[in-house]
């Protein structure tokens, strides 16, 4: 990362991966760690009124969930999907970084595609 935020190649890759996975239903992408939160993408018809810091505090709980769910009979923790009145929020974690992606309503299969694409992207950036 640079002092000014995320590297543009990484943000471009996150946007590309998400757009490929969910298409026009993509609303926003936000990257977060223990210490930072940065909105990477916001669809042009949406307002910049979300409390990113507040959302980040909620989503950072995923760092603990990722550790606590290890070695369960359900298998490896993959992602969290939250349902809202007007869409979904999907959180994907790798180590101590994560992304939450908001979308309009869409098929559950597309969330699996989104996770499968985002996890290696985060892993590569974290390395």
GROMACS .gro file of C-alpha atoms in nm:
model
  127
    1UNK     CA    1   0.000   0.000   0.000
    2UNK     CA    2   0.107   0.353  -0.059
    3UNK     CA    3   0.078   0.637   0.193
    4UNK     CA    4  -0.218   0.770  -0.006
    5UNK     CA    5  -0.418   0.447   0.024
    6UNK     CA    6  -0.442   0.128  -0.172
    7UNK     CA    7  -0.233   0.070  -0.482
    8UNK     CA    8  -0.432   0.145  -0.796
    9UNK     CA    9  -0.346  -0.194  -0.949
   10UNK     CA   10  -0.502  -0.366  -0.647
   11UNK     CA   11  -0.815  -0.150  -0.649
   12UNK     CA   12  -0.851  -0.204  -1.025
   13UNK     CA   13  -0.824  -0.579  -0.968
   14UNK     CA   14  -1.086  -0.573  -0.690
   15UNK     CA   15  -1.326  -0.379  -0.913
   16UNK     CA   16  -1.265  -0.613  -1.206
   17UNK     CA   17  -1.316  -0.926  -0.996
   18UNK     CA   18  -1.638  -0.792  -0.845
   19UNK     CA   19  -1.778  -0.661  -1.174
   20UNK     CA   20  -1.706  -0.997  -1.336
   21UNK     CA   21  -1.874  -1.184  -1.051
   22UNK     CA   22  -2.186  -0.973  -1.000
   23UNK     CA   23  -2.213  -0.744  -1.302
   24UNK     CA   24  -2.445  -0.445  -1.290
   25UNK     CA   25  -2.581  -0.549  -0.950
   26UNK     CA   26  -2.255  -0.424  -0.789
   27UNK     CA   27  -2.324  -0.130  -0.556
   28UNK     CA   28  -2.000  -0.078  -0.363
   29UNK     CA   29  -1.665  -0.230  -0.262
   30UNK     CA   30  -1.485  -0.147   0.062
   31UNK     CA   31  -1.145  -0.282   0.169
   32UNK     CA   32  -1.057  -0.298   0.538
   33UNK     CA   33  -0.789  -0.414   0.782
   34UNK     CA   34  -0.755  -0.383   1.160
   35UNK     CA   35  -0.653  -0.019   1.118
   36UNK     CA   36  -0.789   0.108   0.787
   37UNK     CA   37  -1.104   0.128   0.580
   38UNK     CA   38  -1.118   0.250   0.221
   39UNK     CA   39  -1.410   0.257  -0.019
   40UNK     CA   40  -1.275   0.127  -0.349
   41UNK     CA   41  -1.589   0.163  -0.559
   42UNK     CA   42  -1.932   0.326  -0.529
   43UNK     CA   43  -2.190   0.302  -0.806
   44UNK     CA   44  -2.270   0.646  -0.946
   45UNK     CA   45  -2.641   0.640  -0.853
   46UNK     CA   46  -2.563   0.596  -0.480
   47UNK     CA   47  -2.484   0.862  -0.218
   48UNK     CA   48  -2.163   0.865  -0.013
   49UNK     CA   49  -2.354   0.863   0.315
   50UNK     CA   50  -2.260   0.521   0.454
   51UNK     CA   51  -2.078   0.513   0.788
   52UNK     CA   52  -1.773   0.321   0.664
   53UNK     CA   53  -1.600   0.331   1.003
   54UNK     CA   54  -1.910   0.189   1.172
   55UNK     CA   55  -1.948  -0.082   0.908
   56UNK     CA   56  -1.577  -0.165   0.939
   57UNK     CA   57  -1.612  -0.217   1.315
   58UNK     CA   58  -1.890  -0.469   1.252
   59UNK     CA   59  -1.708  -0.646   0.970
   60UNK     CA   60  -1.377  -0.673   1.161
   61UNK     CA   61  -1.554  -0.927   1.380
   62UNK     CA   62  -1.499  -1.151   1.079
   63UNK     CA   63  -1.129  -1.172   1.165
   64UNK     CA   64  -1.224  -1.352   1.486
   65UNK     CA   65  -1.492  -1.561   1.314
   66UNK     CA   66  -1.239  -1.679   1.058
   67UNK     CA   67  -1.021  -1.811   1.342
   68UNK     CA   68  -1.306  -1.950   1.555
   69UNK     CA   69  -1.462  -2.146   1.270
   70UNK     CA   70  -1.141  -2.333   1.189
   71UNK     CA   71  -1.159  -2.712   1.205
   72UNK     CA   72  -1.537  -2.730   1.227
   73UNK     CA   73  -1.738  -3.004   1.065
   74UNK     CA   74  -1.879  -2.740   0.831
   75UNK     CA   75  -1.539  -2.696   0.663
   76UNK     CA   76  -1.339  -2.380   0.609
   77UNK     CA   77  -1.513  -2.047   0.671
   78UNK     CA   78  -1.558  -1.880   0.333
   79UNK     CA   79  -1.772  -1.567   0.348
   80UNK     CA   80  -2.062  -1.394   0.520
   81UNK     CA   81  -2.369  -1.276   0.331
   82UNK     CA   82  -2.609  -1.032   0.498
   83UNK     CA   83  -2.954  -0.969   0.353
   84UNK     CA   84  -3.110  -0.621   0.356
   85UNK     CA   85  -3.429  -0.475   0.218
   86UNK     CA   86  -3.262  -0.342  -0.098
   87UNK     CA   87  -2.971  -0.581  -0.145
   88UNK     CA   88  -2.689  -0.780   0.010
   89UNK     CA   89  -2.356  -0.726   0.182
   90UNK     CA   90  -2.092  -0.997   0.132
   91UNK     CA   91  -1.779  -1.004   0.348
   92UNK     CA   92  -1.469  -1.199   0.241
   93UNK     CA   93  -1.170  -1.226   0.478
   94UNK     CA   94  -0.812  -1.333   0.421
   95UNK     CA   95  -0.578  -1.324   0.720
   96UNK     CA   96  -0.615  -0.969   0.864
   97UNK     CA   97  -0.766  -0.799   0.561
   98UNK     CA   98  -1.108  -0.813   0.408
   99UNK     CA   99  -1.353  -0.672   0.160
  100UNK     CA  100  -1.722  -0.611   0.189
  101UNK     CA  101  -1.918  -0.586  -0.131
  102UNK     CA  102  -2.272  -0.457  -0.153
  103UNK     CA  103  -2.504  -0.564  -0.433
  104UNK     CA  104  -2.859  -0.542  -0.548
  105UNK     CA  105  -3.065  -0.861  -0.512
  106UNK     CA  106  -2.926  -1.153  -0.715
  107UNK     CA  107  -2.898  -1.534  -0.723
  108UNK     CA  108  -2.710  -1.709  -0.440
  109UNK     CA  109  -2.483  -1.878  -0.696
  110UNK     CA  110  -2.332  -1.542  -0.783
  111UNK     CA  111  -2.219  -1.493  -0.420
  112UNK     CA  112  -2.023  -1.818  -0.442
  113UNK     CA  113  -1.858  -1.694  -0.762
  114UNK     CA  114  -1.775  -1.364  -0.591
  115UNK     CA  115  -1.611  -1.540  -0.294
  116UNK     CA  116  -1.416  -1.774  -0.521
  117UNK     CA  117  -1.271  -1.477  -0.710
  118UNK     CA  118  -1.207  -1.243  -0.414
  119UNK     CA  119  -1.028  -1.483  -0.177
  120UNK     CA  120  -0.722  -1.538  -0.402
  121UNK     CA  121  -0.712  -1.167  -0.488
  122UNK     CA  122  -0.688  -1.080  -0.117
  123UNK     CA  123  -0.433  -1.358  -0.058
  124UNK     CA  124  -0.210  -1.230  -0.337
  125UNK     CA  125  -0.226  -0.873  -0.204
  126UNK     CA  126  -0.159  -0.981   0.156
  127UNK     CA  127   0.153  -1.179   0.056
   0.00000   0.00000   0.00000
